[in-house]
Backbone as a chain_set.jsonl record, in Angstrom:
{"seq": "XXXXXXXXXXXXXXXXXXXXXXXXXXXXXXXXXXXXXXXXXXXXXXXXXXXXXXXXXXXXXXXXXXXXXXXXXXXXXXXXXXXXXXXXXXXXXXXXXXXXXXXXXXXXXXXXXXXXXXXXXXXXXXXXXXXXXXXXXXXXXXXXXXXXXXXXXXXXXXXXXXXXXXXXXXXXXXXXXXXXXXXXXXXXXXXXXXXXXXXXXXXXXXXXX", "coords": {"N": [[7.468, -54.609, -138.322], [6.787, -52.025, -135.989], [9.191, -49.715, -135.613], [9.254, -47.659, -133.831], [8.025, -48.422, -131.566], [7.886, -48.489, -128.1], [8.638, -50.152, -125.18], [8.05, -50.196, -121.797], [9.052, -51.223, -118.644], [7.153, -51.265, -115.784], [7.118, -52.373, -113.285], [6.464, -54.817, -110.667], [3.4, -55.879, -109.312], [1.763, -56.74, -106.547], [1.512, -59.667, -106.811], [0.369, -60.026, -109.282], [-1.717, -58.473, -111.796], [-5.133, -57.785, -112.087], [-7.08, -55.978, -112.87], [-7.573, -52.817, -114.518], [-7.751, -49.262, -114.796], [-8.321, -45.87, -115.845], [-8.07, -42.74, -114.343], [-9.219, -39.797, -115.342], [-9.53, -37.247, -114.209], [-7.723, -37.274, -112.086], [-5.475, -37.923, -113.435], [-4.216, -40.438, -113.314], [-3.165, -43.838, -113.387], [-4.929, -46.686, -112.475], [-4.594, -49.705, -110.788], [-5.713, -52.955, -110.095], [-4.934, -55.545, -107.898], [-3.991, -59.056, -107.532], [-3.517, -59.514, -104.879], [-5.328, -57.865, -103.68], [-4.765, -55.196, -103.491], [-5.064, -51.751, -104.318], [-3.352, -50.097, -106.669], [-2.006, -46.929, -107.399], [-0.822, -45.156, -110.014], [1.417, -42.634, -111.097], [1.732, -40.235, -113.881], [4.308, -40.741, -114.832], [4.66, -43.399, -114.434], [5.446, -44.423, -112.004], [4.782, -45.652, -108.688], [2.311, -44.018, -107.01], [0.602, -44.41, -104.871], [-0.35, -47.145, -102.755], [-3.008, -48.874, -101.936], [-4.251, -50.974, -99.522], [-6.846, -53.474, -99.474], [-9.607, -55.451, -98.183], [-10.213, -57.278, -100.119], [-10.257, -60.344, -101.967], [-8.487, -60.473, -104.527], [-8.756, -57.774, -106.628], [-10.742, -57.607, -109.128], [-11.883, -56.409, -111.447], [-11.987, -53.084, -112.668], [-13.792, -50.006, -112.682], [-14.177, -46.678, -113.45], [-15.972, -44.217, -111.521], [-19.064, -42.503, -112.24], [-20.3, -39.274, -111.837], [-17.726, -38.685, -110.972], [-14.567, -39.484, -111.329], [-12.577, -39.81, -109.513], [-13.221, -41.74, -107.793], [-13.48, -45.301, -107.831], [-15.076, -48.234, -108.997], [-14.877, -51.599, -107.973], [-14.702, -55.035, -108.639], [-14.595, -58.306, -107.068], [-13.017, -61.43, -106.122], [-14.14, -62.568, -103.923], [-16.827, -62.033, -104.009], [-17.696, -59.487, -103.356], [-18.576, -56.153, -104.092], [-16.82, -53.19, -104.43], [-16.518, -49.665, -103.772], [-14.053, -47.416, -104.197], [-11.963, -44.814, -102.938], [-9.632, -43.289, -104.799], [-7.777, -41.42, -104.024], [-7.43, -41.576, -101.258], [-7.691, -44.214, -100.536], [-9.853, -45.076, -99.125], [-12.636, -47.183, -98.444], [-15.565, -46.418, -99.657], [-17.972, -47.509, -100.15], [-19.474, -50.709, -100.039], [-20.7, -53.858, -101.141], [-21.87, -57.037, -100.579], [-22.444, -59.872, -102.511], [-22.703, -62.483, -101.886], [-21.477, -65.956, -102.031], [-19.453, -66.649, -104.896], [-17.745, -65.129, -107.369], [-17.752, -61.611, -108.11], [-17.596, -60.213, -111.321], [-17.077, -58.73, -114.328], [-17.57, -55.171, -114.642], [-19.789, -52.715, -115.842], [-20.888, -49.616, -117.192], [-24.15, -48.717, -118.154], [-26.158, -47.212, -120.768], [-28.53, -46.474, -119.692], [-27.902, -45.439, -117.289], [-27.451, -47.146, -115.231], [-25.371, -49.334, -113.274], [-23.906, -52.225, -114.3], [-23.199, -55.309, -112.952], [-21.435, -58.173, -113.25], [-21.556, -61.699, -112.337], [-20.285, -64.814, -111.101], [-22.311, -66.239, -110.066], [-24.185, -66.558, -111.943], [-25.735, -64.387, -112.626], [-26.609, -60.974, -113.461], [-26.23, -58.053, -111.746], [-28.008, -55.088, -111.392], [-27.343, -51.858, -110.617], [-28.024, -48.657, -109.096], [-26.499, -45.357, -109.271], [-25.601, -44.907, -106.705], [-25.164, -47.349, -105.665], [-27.351, -48.826, -104.981], [-29.418, -51.683, -105.297], [-31.3, -52.284, -108.122], [-32.354, -54.022, -110.045], [-32.254, -57.532, -110.793], [-30.847, -59.784, -113.04], [-32.393, -62.31, -115.161], [-31.668, -65.854, -114.786], [-28.506, -66.682, -116.002], [-25.509, -67.746, -117.629], [-22.36, -68.382, -115.915], [-21.072, -65.252, -115.473], [-18.88, -63.571, -117.622], [-18.354, -61.261, -119.149], [-19.749, -58.041, -119.671], [-21.55, -55.66, -121.519], [-22.767, -52.626, -123.051], [-25.675, -52.267, -125.166], [-26.834, -49.867, -126.55], [-28.536, -48.995, -128.659], [-30.45, -50.915, -128.736], [-31.568, -50.716, -126.32], [-30.522, -52.394, -124.356], [-28.263, -54.91, -123.007], [-25.341, -56.936, -123.552], [-24.179, -60.174, -122.574], [-21.501, -62.305, -121.881], [-20.706, -65.735, -121.211], [-19.322, -68.327, -119.009], [-19.316, -70.676, -120.377], [-19.161, -70.108, -123.032], [-21.375, -68.875, -124.229], [-23.554, -66.28, -125.544], [-25.571, -63.759, -124.345], [-28.442, -61.682, -124.679], [-29.816, -59.063, -122.943], [-32.505, -57.13, -121.598], [-32.668, -53.73, -120.303], [-33.972, -54.133, -117.966], [-33.16, -56.542, -117.155], [-34.234, -58.818, -118.298], [-34.067, -61.734, -120.333], [-33.579, -61.444, -123.737], [-32.561, -62.688, -125.984], [-30.436, -65.406, -127.068], [-27.282, -66.686, -127.971], [-25.712, -69.558, -129.071], [-22.797, -70.364, -129.772], [-20.135, -72.365, -130.574], [-20.359, -73.661, -128.09], [-18.971, -74.832, -125.19], [-18.053, -76.46, -122.327], [-16.422, -74.662, -119.766], [-15.14, -72.951, -121.557], [-14.748, -70.008, -121.776], [-15.925, -66.754, -122.952], [-13.829, -64.271, -122.915], [-13.102, -61.847, -123.969], [-14.493, -59.079, -125.594], [-15.172, -56.776, -128.132], [-16.188, -53.738, -129.581], [-16.267, -53.239, -133.09], [-17.378, -51.453, -134.848], [-20.351, -49.431, -135.061], [-22.181, -51.471, -135.311], [-21.039, -54.007, -135.187], [-19.487, -56.579, -133.275], [-16.577, -58.074, -132.015], [-15.86, -61.252, -130.727], [-13.937, -63.197, -128.475], [-13.017, -66.427, -127.705], [-11.8, -68.587, -125.069], [-10.496, -70.8, -126.112], [-9.281, -69.897, -128.366], [-10.916, -69.314, -130.541], [-12.362, -66.897, -132.667], [-14.986, -64.719, -133.391], [-17.143, -62.594, -135.299], [-19.955, -60.721, -134.622], [-22.986, -59.262, -135.781], [-25.199, -56.701, -134.824]], "CA": [[7.329, -54.194, -136.924], [6.942, -50.596, -135.77], [10.464, -49.47, -134.95], [9.071, -46.618, -132.82], [7.362, -48.989, -130.401], [8.702, -48.492, -126.901], [8.056, -50.928, -124.087], [8.672, -49.781, -120.545], [8.674, -52.048, -117.503], [6.748, -50.41, -114.676], [7.336, -53.036, -112.011], [5.602, -55.938, -110.311], [2.384, -55.341, -108.415], [0.849, -57.575, -105.772], [1.357, -61.039, -107.303], [-0.353, -60.036, -110.547], [-2.739, -57.447, -111.989], [-6.388, -58.324, -112.605], [-7.929, -54.916, -113.396], [-6.916, -51.527, -114.752], [-8.633, -48.16, -115.202], [-7.644, -44.57, -115.861], [-8.812, -41.609, -113.799], [-8.847, -38.596, -116.113], [-9.447, -36.07, -113.336], [-6.505, -37.391, -111.291], [-4.375, -38.271, -114.336], [-3.567, -41.566, -112.667], [-3.53, -45.194, -113.778], [-5.339, -47.459, -111.314], [-4.397, -51.131, -111.009], [-6.218, -53.839, -109.055], [-4.022, -56.683, -107.854], [-4.409, -60.338, -106.979], [-3.426, -59.411, -103.421], [-6.378, -56.988, -103.19], [-4.256, -53.836, -103.362], [-5.304, -50.793, -105.387], [-2.169, -49.305, -106.96], [-2.246, -45.671, -108.105], [0.428, -44.801, -110.677], [1.453, -41.289, -111.659], [1.961, -40.271, -115.332], [5.622, -41.283, -115.147], [4.633, -44.839, -114.27], [5.866, -44.838, -110.673], [3.665, -45.846, -107.768], [1.952, -42.86, -106.19], [0.014, -44.936, -103.639], [-0.761, -48.55, -102.777], [-4.033, -48.946, -100.901], [-4.716, -52.348, -99.268], [-8.272, -53.694, -99.244], [-9.854, -56.836, -97.749], [-10.662, -58.076, -101.266], [-9.484, -61.433, -102.561], [-8.337, -60.044, -105.927], [-9.557, -56.703, -107.243], [-10.8, -58.306, -110.403], [-12.188, -55.502, -112.546], [-12.139, -51.715, -112.194], [-14.576, -49.11, -113.534], [-14.291, -45.35, -112.826], [-17.312, -43.772, -111.181], [-19.655, -41.378, -112.954], [-19.473, -38.415, -112.693], [-16.462, -38.341, -110.324], [-13.691, -40.64, -111.487], [-11.664, -39.983, -108.378], [-13.678, -42.991, -107.195], [-13.471, -46.425, -108.765], [-15.79, -49.436, -108.586], [-14.008, -52.765, -108.128], [-15.266, -56.343, -108.319], [-13.633, -59.129, -106.336], [-13.218, -62.872, -106.163], [-14.929, -62.98, -102.771], [-18.234, -61.71, -104.204], [-18.017, -58.152, -102.868], [-18.345, -54.992, -104.942], [-16.284, -52.073, -103.652], [-16.286, -48.345, -104.35], [-12.844, -46.974, -103.518], [-11.442, -43.468, -103.178], [-8.258, -43.475, -105.264], [-6.896, -40.46, -103.346], [-7.199, -41.926, -99.853], [-7.814, -45.646, -100.327], [-11.037, -45.371, -98.312], [-13.765, -47.914, -99.01], [-16.721, -45.558, -99.394], [-19.177, -48.329, -100.298], [-19.25, -52.107, -100.397], [-21.905, -54.686, -101.126], [-21.532, -58.434, -100.801], [-23.488, -60.602, -103.216], [-22.645, -63.874, -101.493], [-20.472, -66.775, -102.709], [-19.423, -66.495, -106.348], [-17.046, -63.878, -107.641], [-18.248, -60.578, -109.012], [-16.642, -60.204, -112.433], [-16.931, -57.468, -115.043], [-18.448, -54.049, -114.308], [-19.993, -51.878, -117.022], [-21.942, -48.605, -117.147], [-25.122, -48.788, -119.237], [-26.702, -45.912, -121.168], [-29.659, -46.191, -118.813], [-27.381, -44.861, -116.057], [-27.238, -48.202, -114.245], [-24.102, -50.049, -113.237], [-24.133, -53.662, -114.452], [-22.14, -56.062, -112.282], [-21.544, -59.593, -113.534], [-21.243, -62.596, -111.229], [-20.257, -66.24, -111.398], [-23.581, -66.78, -109.582], [-25.026, -66.639, -113.141], [-26.632, -63.241, -112.607], [-26.09, -59.612, -113.573], [-26.89, -57.162, -110.801], [-28.117, -53.735, -111.919], [-27.307, -50.948, -109.483], [-28.025, -47.232, -109.404], [-25.176, -44.739, -109.114], [-25.206, -44.935, -105.299], [-24.949, -48.737, -105.283], [-28.61, -49.49, -104.646], [-29.81, -52.726, -106.238], [-32.583, -51.976, -108.75], [-32.844, -55.193, -110.762], [-31.373, -58.681, -110.952], [-31.19, -60.417, -114.306], [-32.77, -63.714, -115.187], [-30.518, -66.739, -114.648], [-27.697, -66.782, -117.215], [-24.363, -68.58, -117.28], [-21.391, -67.649, -115.115], [-20.849, -64.066, -116.299], [-17.501, -63.158, -117.876], [-18.248, -59.943, -119.774], [-21.012, -57.311, -119.806], [-21.373, -54.383, -122.213], [-23.999, -51.945, -123.433], [-26.235, -52.242, -126.52], [-27.77, -48.755, -126.338], [-29.555, -48.855, -129.709], [-31.488, -51.907, -128.45], [-31.922, -50.542, -124.909], [-30.193, -53.703, -123.814], [-26.846, -55.176, -122.847], [-25.01, -58.319, -123.831], [-23.433, -60.873, -121.542], [-20.862, -63.559, -122.273], [-20.62, -66.577, -120.018], [-18.16, -69.188, -118.823], [-19.419, -71.805, -121.295], [-19.074, -69.643, -124.405], [-22.642, -68.378, -124.77], [-23.779, -64.836, -125.566], [-26.935, -63.45, -123.957], [-28.901, -60.311, -124.822], [-30.777, -58.787, -121.873], [-33.044, -55.777, -121.544], [-32.202, -52.945, -119.17], [-34.639, -54.643, -116.775], [-32.558, -57.828, -116.826], [-34.925, -59.935, -118.931], [-33.362, -62.303, -121.475], [-34.23, -61.208, -125.024], [-32.049, -63.624, -126.99], [-29.235, -66.128, -126.666], [-26.527, -67.282, -129.065], [-24.876, -70.664, -128.611], [-21.763, -70.598, -130.768], [-18.972, -73.052, -129.985], [-20.592, -73.884, -126.665], [-18.085, -75.855, -124.649], [-17.897, -76.196, -120.907], [-15.149, -74.041, -119.392], [-14.536, -72.254, -122.694], [-15.391, -68.69, -121.636], [-15.633, -65.609, -123.818], [-13.241, -63.291, -122.012], [-12.859, -60.567, -124.635], [-15.47, -58.615, -126.581], [-14.799, -55.412, -128.49], [-16.891, -53.156, -130.719], [-15.499, -52.853, -134.273], [-18.067, -50.236, -135.282], [-21.626, -49.284, -134.349], [-23.039, -52.64, -135.5], [-20.342, -55.285, -135.133], [-18.656, -56.859, -132.105], [-15.733, -59.266, -132.115], [-15.807, -62.036, -129.498], [-12.805, -64.124, -128.438], [-13.164, -67.529, -126.766], [-10.551, -69.002, -124.432], [-9.811, -71.802, -126.925], [-8.682, -69.247, -129.528], [-11.919, -68.991, -131.554], [-12.765, -65.492, -132.765], [-16.122, -64.518, -134.285], [-17.692, -61.233, -135.368], [-21.416, -60.728, -134.687], [-23.619, -58.002, -136.124], [-26.425, -56.448, -134.07]], "C": [[7.563, -52.699, -136.814], [8.21, -50.343, -134.969], [10.359, -48.417, -133.855], [8.403, -47.138, -131.547], [8.331, -49.036, -129.222], [7.962, -49.225, -125.791], [8.811, -50.568, -122.816], [8.147, -50.648, -119.407], [8.377, -51.144, -116.315], [6.972, -51.057, -113.32], [6.39, -54.2, -111.82], [4.666, -55.483, -109.194], [1.534, -56.453, -107.809], [0.526, -58.927, -106.348], [0.562, -61.123, -108.598], [-1.453, -59.002, -110.586], [-3.967, -58.064, -112.649], [-7.276, -57.252, -113.231], [-7.146, -53.635, -113.557], [-7.954, -50.506, -115.195], [-7.821, -46.88, -115.139], [-8.567, -43.508, -115.3], [-8.343, -40.346, -114.516], [-8.674, -37.394, -115.203], [-8.176, -36.091, -112.482], [-5.261, -37.569, -112.156], [-3.536, -39.381, -113.712], [-4.077, -42.874, -113.26], [-3.799, -45.987, -112.512], [-5.236, -48.943, -111.654], [-4.935, -51.915, -109.816], [-5.426, -55.136, -109.052], [-4.657, -57.936, -107.286], [-4.418, -60.303, -105.455], [-4.494, -58.503, -102.828], [-5.942, -55.551, -102.993], [-4.642, -52.992, -104.572], [-4.04, -49.937, -105.536], [-2.565, -48.071, -107.764], [-0.9, -45.225, -108.677], [0.342, -43.402, -111.245], [1.794, -41.356, -113.148], [3.332, -40.818, -115.733], [5.722, -42.784, -114.963], [5.123, -45.327, -112.924], [4.656, -44.89, -109.744], [3.483, -44.604, -106.905], [1.393, -43.31, -104.84], [-0.319, -46.408, -103.851], [-1.718, -48.754, -101.612], [-4.475, -50.393, -100.704], [-6.226, -52.391, -99.071], [-8.454, -55.136, -98.745], [-10.229, -57.766, -98.894], [-9.694, -59.22, -101.563], [-9.485, -61.181, -104.062], [-9.298, -58.891, -106.261], [-9.612, -57.033, -108.724], [-11.005, -57.36, -111.59], [-12.45, -54.117, -111.983], [-12.946, -50.901, -113.193], [-14.7, -47.763, -112.835], [-15.749, -44.962, -112.588], [-17.763, -42.68, -112.135], [-20.477, -40.605, -111.942], [-18.067, -38.158, -112.148], [-15.517, -39.534, -110.38], [-12.5, -40.639, -110.53], [-11.977, -41.306, -107.671], [-13.712, -44.081, -108.259], [-14.244, -47.585, -108.155], [-14.893, -50.637, -108.886], [-14.76, -54.033, -107.758], [-14.187, -57.188, -107.645], [-14.0, -60.6, -106.416], [-14.086, -63.355, -105.005], [-16.385, -62.506, -102.833], [-18.66, -60.342, -103.728], [-17.689, -57.108, -103.929], [-17.906, -53.841, -104.055], [-16.328, -50.782, -104.472], [-15.165, -47.714, -103.531], [-12.5, -45.543, -103.902], [-9.973, -43.619, -103.551], [-7.278, -42.522, -104.591], [-6.516, -40.915, -101.938], [-7.19, -43.427, -99.589], [-9.031, -46.047, -99.514], [-12.055, -46.19, -99.106], [-15.02, -47.116, -98.682], [-18.037, -46.322, -99.526], [-18.733, -49.758, -100.575], [-20.573, -52.85, -100.31], [-21.507, -56.115, -101.45], [-22.711, -59.166, -101.423], [-23.464, -62.096, -102.892], [-21.603, -64.646, -102.287], [-20.59, -66.681, -104.225], [-18.881, -65.14, -106.712], [-17.9, -62.895, -108.439], [-17.174, -60.372, -110.073], [-16.612, -58.832, -113.088], [-17.987, -56.444, -114.642], [-18.576, -53.16, -115.54], [-21.091, -50.857, -116.754], [-22.84, -48.772, -118.369], [-25.641, -47.395, -119.557], [-27.911, -45.515, -120.331], [-29.22, -45.519, -117.514], [-27.127, -45.881, -114.965], [-25.845, -48.798, -114.374], [-24.412, -51.534, -113.28], [-22.934, -54.414, -113.887], [-22.368, -57.548, -112.54], [-21.121, -60.436, -112.344], [-21.174, -64.032, -111.725], [-21.455, -66.956, -110.791], [-24.609, -66.859, -110.71], [-26.091, -65.55, -113.168], [-25.863, -61.989, -112.994], [-26.914, -58.757, -112.626], [-26.855, -55.748, -111.358], [-28.297, -52.772, -110.755], [-27.445, -49.508, -109.95], [-26.668, -46.652, -109.024], [-24.687, -44.715, -107.67], [-24.955, -46.357, -104.795], [-26.194, -49.477, -104.875], [-29.012, -50.496, -105.714], [-31.2, -52.418, -106.796], [-33.193, -53.189, -109.447], [-31.797, -56.3, -110.675], [-31.806, -59.412, -112.203], [-31.791, -61.801, -114.1], [-31.501, -64.564, -115.059], [-29.822, -66.914, -115.999], [-26.665, -67.878, -116.981], [-23.461, -67.778, -116.361], [-20.84, -66.484, -115.916], [-19.361, -63.726, -116.394], [-17.411, -61.701, -118.323], [-19.643, -59.341, -119.901], [-20.737, -56.008, -120.534], [-22.707, -53.907, -122.778], [-24.368, -52.181, -124.896], [-27.278, -51.123, -126.552], [-28.855, -48.637, -127.397], [-30.673, -49.881, -129.555], [-32.062, -51.741, -127.044], [-31.704, -51.858, -124.161], [-28.69, -53.777, -123.553], [-26.581, -56.631, -123.186], [-24.094, -58.854, -122.747], [-22.762, -62.073, -122.194], [-20.664, -64.399, -121.024], [-19.457, -67.559, -120.087], [-18.178, -70.398, -119.74], [-19.554, -71.36, -122.747], [-20.359, -69.159, -125.037], [-22.701, -66.853, -124.7], [-25.267, -64.604, -125.311], [-27.227, -61.975, -124.239], [-30.002, -60.084, -123.787], [-31.267, -57.349, -121.963], [-32.472, -55.044, -120.35], [-32.899, -53.337, -117.861], [-34.142, -56.035, -116.392], [-33.219, -59.034, -117.45], [-34.147, -60.415, -120.157], [-34.179, -62.09, -122.742], [-33.807, -62.225, -126.077], [-30.809, -64.305, -126.425], [-28.596, -66.759, -127.893], [-25.634, -68.379, -128.486], [-23.92, -71.035, -129.734], [-20.568, -71.231, -130.077], [-19.149, -73.253, -128.487], [-19.751, -75.067, -126.197], [-17.841, -75.512, -123.183], [-16.492, -75.689, -120.603], [-14.393, -73.484, -120.594], [-15.13, -70.847, -122.733], [-15.033, -67.728, -122.749], [-15.129, -64.501, -122.899], [-13.123, -61.915, -122.635], [-13.974, -60.29, -125.634], [-15.184, -57.148, -126.863], [-15.606, -54.952, -129.698], [-15.903, -52.851, -131.849], [-16.052, -51.576, -134.87], [-19.418, -50.241, -134.579], [-22.511, -50.524, -134.431], [-22.36, -53.982, -135.251], [-19.461, -55.378, -133.886], [-17.846, -58.117, -132.375], [-15.66, -59.93, -130.743], [-14.647, -63.018, -129.587], [-13.016, -65.155, -127.326], [-11.796, -67.942, -126.22], [-9.776, -70.018, -125.267], [-9.21, -71.225, -128.205], [-9.658, -68.902, -130.65], [-12.277, -67.511, -131.497], [-13.905, -65.398, -133.774], [-16.582, -63.063, -134.202], [-19.21, -61.371, -135.519], [-21.917, -59.328, -135.004], [-24.933, -57.887, -135.358], [-27.232, -55.356, -134.771]], "O": [[8.449, -52.161, -137.478], [8.298, -50.707, -133.796], [11.269, -48.286, -133.036], [8.235, -46.4, -130.576], [9.443, -49.552, -129.332], [6.798, -48.94, -125.508], [10.04, -50.626, -122.763], [6.936, -50.788, -119.231], [9.225, -50.361, -115.887], [7.013, -50.361, -112.305], [5.606, -54.528, -112.711], [5.077, -54.796, -108.259], [0.685, -57.033, -108.486], [-0.643, -59.31, -106.374], [0.121, -62.21, -108.971], [-2.057, -58.681, -109.562], [-3.855, -58.777, -113.647], [-8.142, -57.577, -114.043], [-6.181, -53.386, -112.835], [-8.917, -50.843, -115.884], [-6.784, -46.807, -114.48], [-9.715, -43.386, -115.727], [-7.217, -39.887, -114.322], [-7.758, -36.597, -115.406], [-7.613, -35.036, -112.188], [-4.137, -37.392, -111.687], [-2.315, -39.273, -113.598], [-5.255, -43.006, -113.591], [-2.996, -45.967, -111.58], [-5.736, -49.383, -112.689], [-4.65, -51.581, -108.666], [-5.262, -55.762, -110.099], [-5.709, -57.891, -106.649], [-5.224, -60.979, -104.815], [-4.576, -58.371, -101.607], [-6.67, -54.763, -102.391], [-4.561, -53.452, -105.711], [-3.701, -49.155, -104.648], [-3.363, -48.159, -108.698], [0.041, -44.951, -107.933], [-0.682, -43.018, -111.811], [2.117, -42.436, -113.643], [3.5, -41.306, -116.851], [6.745, -43.385, -115.293], [5.212, -46.536, -112.71], [3.638, -44.245, -109.994], [4.384, -44.198, -106.17], [1.659, -42.696, -103.806], [-0.541, -46.855, -104.976], [-1.305, -48.801, -100.454], [-5.024, -50.991, -101.63], [-6.814, -51.44, -98.555], [-7.542, -55.951, -98.877], [-10.534, -58.935, -98.657], [-8.479, -59.079, -101.428], [-10.385, -61.626, -104.775], [-10.517, -59.047, -106.177], [-8.669, -56.779, -109.474], [-10.354, -57.512, -112.624], [-13.072, -53.986, -110.929], [-12.809, -51.078, -114.404], [-15.264, -47.69, -111.743], [-16.639, -45.332, -113.354], [-16.94, -42.012, -112.763], [-21.289, -41.208, -111.239], [-17.282, -37.473, -112.804], [-15.636, -40.473, -109.593], [-11.537, -41.382, -110.722], [-11.109, -41.907, -107.037], [-13.945, -43.811, -109.437], [-14.103, -47.892, -106.971], [-14.233, -50.685, -109.924], [-15.381, -54.108, -106.698], [-13.011, -56.826, -107.652], [-15.132, -60.965, -106.734], [-14.697, -64.42, -105.085], [-17.099, -62.568, -101.832], [-19.854, -60.046, -103.693], [-16.647, -57.178, -104.582], [-18.546, -53.55, -103.044], [-16.194, -50.8, -105.695], [-15.305, -47.503, -102.326], [-12.716, -45.118, -105.036], [-9.158, -44.027, -102.724], [-6.074, -42.78, -104.583], [-5.4, -40.665, -101.483], [-6.732, -43.868, -98.535], [-9.227, -47.231, -99.239], [-12.302, -45.926, -100.283], [-15.486, -47.139, -97.543], [-19.085, -45.854, -99.079], [-17.736, -49.987, -101.261], [-21.445, -52.512, -99.51], [-20.879, -56.373, -102.476], [-23.835, -59.091, -100.926], [-24.135, -62.885, -103.558], [-20.913, -64.068, -103.126], [-21.693, -66.64, -104.77], [-19.486, -64.114, -106.399], [-18.664, -63.286, -109.32], [-15.983, -60.357, -109.763], [-16.167, -57.865, -112.47], [-19.131, -56.787, -114.344], [-17.582, -52.88, -116.209], [-22.114, -51.189, -116.155], [-22.352, -48.948, -119.486], [-25.574, -46.497, -118.718], [-28.27, -44.339, -120.274], [-30.058, -45.08, -116.727], [-26.641, -45.532, -113.889], [-25.229, -48.767, -115.44], [-25.101, -52.052, -112.401], [-21.796, -54.183, -114.295], [-23.37, -58.115, -112.103], [-20.419, -59.961, -111.452], [-21.897, -64.424, -112.64], [-21.607, -68.163, -110.98], [-25.77, -67.188, -110.469], [-27.199, -65.756, -113.665], [-24.638, -61.933, -112.878], [-28.143, -58.739, -112.696], [-25.796, -55.26, -111.752], [-29.27, -52.855, -110.005], [-27.037, -49.168, -111.061], [-25.797, -47.362, -108.52], [-23.496, -44.525, -107.424], [-24.58, -46.552, -103.639], [-26.119, -50.635, -104.463], [-28.953, -50.194, -106.906], [-32.165, -52.304, -106.039], [-34.411, -53.364, -109.439], [-30.607, -56.035, -110.506], [-32.998, -59.639, -112.411], [-31.71, -62.381, -113.017], [-30.391, -64.052, -115.205], [-30.454, -67.246, -117.002], [-26.91, -68.823, -116.23], [-23.756, -66.623, -116.055], [-20.199, -66.699, -116.945], [-18.672, -63.61, -115.38], [-16.494, -60.985, -117.921], [-20.604, -60.047, -120.204], [-19.779, -55.311, -120.199], [-23.643, -54.687, -122.955], [-23.494, -52.283, -125.757], [-28.477, -51.399, -126.577], [-29.975, -48.229, -127.09], [-31.73, -49.741, -130.172], [-32.924, -52.51, -126.62], [-32.576, -52.35, -123.446], [-27.947, -52.838, -123.838], [-27.484, -57.465, -123.118], [-23.35, -58.117, -122.1], [-23.391, -62.783, -122.979], [-20.48, -63.874, -119.927], [-18.718, -67.619, -121.069], [-17.163, -71.082, -119.875], [-20.005, -72.128, -123.597], [-20.436, -69.041, -126.26], [-21.998, -66.222, -123.909], [-26.117, -65.186, -125.985], [-26.359, -61.122, -124.058], [-30.993, -60.813, -123.751], [-30.519, -56.456, -122.361], [-31.858, -55.658, -119.477], [-32.474, -52.929, -116.78], [-34.629, -56.637, -115.435], [-32.822, -60.165, -117.173], [-33.629, -59.605, -120.925], [-35.335, -62.506, -122.817], [-34.592, -62.584, -126.955], [-30.215, -63.85, -125.447], [-29.29, -67.302, -128.752], [-24.894, -68.149, -127.529], [-24.208, -71.916, -130.545], [-20.05, -70.688, -129.102], [-18.219, -73.045, -127.708], [-19.826, -76.161, -126.756], [-17.462, -74.387, -122.857], [-15.503, -76.215, -121.114], [-13.164, -73.537, -120.646], [-15.924, -70.53, -123.619], [-13.997, -67.855, -123.402], [-15.912, -63.869, -122.19], [-13.051, -60.916, -121.92], [-14.351, -61.16, -126.419], [-14.976, -56.364, -125.937], [-15.706, -55.658, -130.701], [-14.838, -52.281, -131.613], [-15.303, -50.72, -135.34], [-19.61, -50.973, -133.608], [-23.494, -50.623, -133.697], [-23.043, -54.997, -135.117], [-18.794, -54.421, -133.493], [-18.365, -59.103, -132.899], [-15.431, -59.269, -129.73], [-14.4, -63.603, -130.642], [-13.173, -64.8, -126.158], [-10.765, -67.676, -126.838], [-8.553, -70.104, -125.162], [-8.69, -71.969, -129.037], [-9.264, -68.257, -131.622], [-12.47, -66.945, -130.421], [-13.807, -65.93, -134.88], [-16.428, -62.4, -133.177], [-19.692, -62.049, -136.427], [-21.346, -58.334, -134.555], [-25.688, -58.854, -135.256], [-28.308, -54.985, -134.302]]}, "num_chains": 1, "name": "protein.A"}
């Protein structure tokens, strides 16, 4: 065990934290809570601000491009928010109807990919305008870029992996350990060609693209 490891308790935030992001320009850690509050923490780990929102859980956070003073936030009530971390103002919101919006990811194409339990990925421009909607997938858990294929991959709530073009068309699908309610919640690049996927039941696999 690393004897230099230091663990510091920062506090309890709004019945649980569902999303986190870092604003480099503000030098602030942003936390989205189950209660729908956006917490802004200073470098010392104390709360700088706590901005309430009407969201039922701020589920996932993604800093804006090019100004990371603003953060995009998905929610359990199906609304996507763009929040000003300095003031707490909701500068943009878009409701996609019943079914939570889940993970948010920037693609190399410049589009913002927003996953949904409605079994779709919504592709938005930088101002929040809807440009494309993907083909029907599974309930989306994770979305990330595959720039060398001009595509993105999606994991769903039943353990499948989908490859979609930047226009939202399904290019391929992998059905590994498909099991109802066994979502792939974690996916991480190991290098430029390999991604590790982790299923809720503890299965871990590495895929090469």
